[in-house]
Short mmCIF file of C-alpha atoms in Angstrom, two decimals:
data_model
loop_
_atom_site.label_atom_id
_atom_site.label_comp_id
_atom_site.label_asym_id
_atom_site.label_seq_id
_atom_site.Cartn_x
_atom_site.Cartn_y
_atom_site.Cartn_z
CA UNK B 1431 -12.36 -9.61 -8.64
CA UNK B 1432 -13.33 -8.70 -12.14
CA UNK B 1433 -15.09 -5.37 -12.48
CA UNK B 1434 -13.81 -4.21 -9.07
CA UNK B 1435 -14.02 -0.51 -8.33
CA UNK B 1436 -11.55 1.75 -6.52
CA UNK B 1437 -12.98 1.12 -3.04
CA UNK B 1438 -13.10 -2.66 -3.54
CA UNK B 1439 -9.45 -2.68 -4.60
CA UNK B 1440 -8.46 -0.69 -1.48
CA UNK B 1441 -10.49 -2.99 0.77
CA UNK B 1442 -8.91 -6.11 -0.76
CA UNK B 1443 -5.41 -4.72 -0.21
CA UNK B 1444 -6.17 -3.73 3.37
CA UNK B 1445 -7.68 -7.16 4.11
CA UNK B 1446 -4.48 -8.74 2.82
CA UNK B 1447 -2.43 -6.46 5.07
CA UNK B 1448 -4.59 -7.56 8.01
CA UNK B 1449 -4.18 -11.28 7.22
CA UNK B 1450 -0.40 -10.84 6.82
CA UNK B 1451 -0.21 -8.74 10.03
CA UNK B 1452 1.10 -5.66 8.21
CA UNK B 1453 0.67 -2.88 10.77
CA UNK B 1454 2.89 -0.16 9.30
CA UNK B 1455 0.87 0.60 6.14
CA UNK B 1456 -2.46 2.40 6.51
CA UNK B 1457 -5.27 3.26 4.11
CA UNK B 1458 -3.77 6.74 3.63
CA UNK B 1459 -0.62 5.07 2.23
CA UNK B 1460 -2.54 3.28 -0.55
CA UNK B 1461 -3.62 5.35 -3.55
CA UNK B 1462 -5.91 3.93 -6.21
CA UNK B 1463 -6.35 6.03 -9.34
CA UNK B 1464 -8.46 5.20 -12.39
CA UNK B 1465 -6.45 5.03 -15.63
CA UNK B 1466 -7.38 4.12 -19.19
CA UNK B 1467 -6.55 0.41 -18.81
CA UNK B 1468 -7.93 -0.09 -15.28
CA UNK B 1469 -6.60 1.22 -11.97
CA UNK B 1470 -3.14 2.34 -10.94
CA UNK B 1471 -2.37 1.28 -7.38
CA UNK B 1472 0.53 2.86 -5.52
CA UNK B 1473 1.80 2.35 -2.00
CA UNK B 1474 4.33 4.67 -0.38
CA UNK B 1475 5.45 4.76 3.22
CA UNK B 1476 8.45 5.40 5.43
CA UNK B 1477 9.27 3.86 8.78
CA UNK B 1478 12.10 4.29 11.24
CA UNK B 1479 12.82 2.19 14.33
CA UNK B 1480 15.48 2.58 17.00
CA UNK B 1481 18.40 0.16 16.86
CA UNK B 1482 21.03 1.12 19.41
CA UNK B 1483 21.98 4.42 21.03
CA UNK B 1484 21.38 7.13 18.41
CA UNK B 1485 21.20 4.71 15.45
CA UNK B 1486 17.89 4.01 13.72
CA UNK B 1487 16.93 1.72 10.89
CA UNK B 1488 14.91 3.53 8.23
CA UNK B 1489 12.88 2.05 5.38
CA UNK B 1490 11.32 3.92 2.48
CA UNK B 1491 8.97 1.93 0.28
CA UNK B 1492 7.33 3.07 -2.93
CA UNK B 1493 5.67 0.69 -5.39
CA UNK B 1494 3.20 1.25 -8.22
CA UNK B 1495 1.34 -1.18 -10.45
CA UNK B 1496 -1.63 -1.19 -12.79
CA UNK B 1497 -4.59 -3.48 -12.20
CA UNK B 1498 -5.85 -4.16 -15.72
CA UNK B 1499 -9.56 -4.52 -16.34
#
């Protein structure tokens, strides 16, 4: 909501992950940093899952956005 602080932004994101059944991303993967115009939110994670034999699927995700006050 308006006037949200760093912790409230993190909690809102994590609640959304819970509702959407996102189990790969954890609180340590979400960084919220105060900037001049509001807060910069970045999420970065990597995941690898076995496919067949010695082949894995790997995903690297890195996204950043600014939440303007």
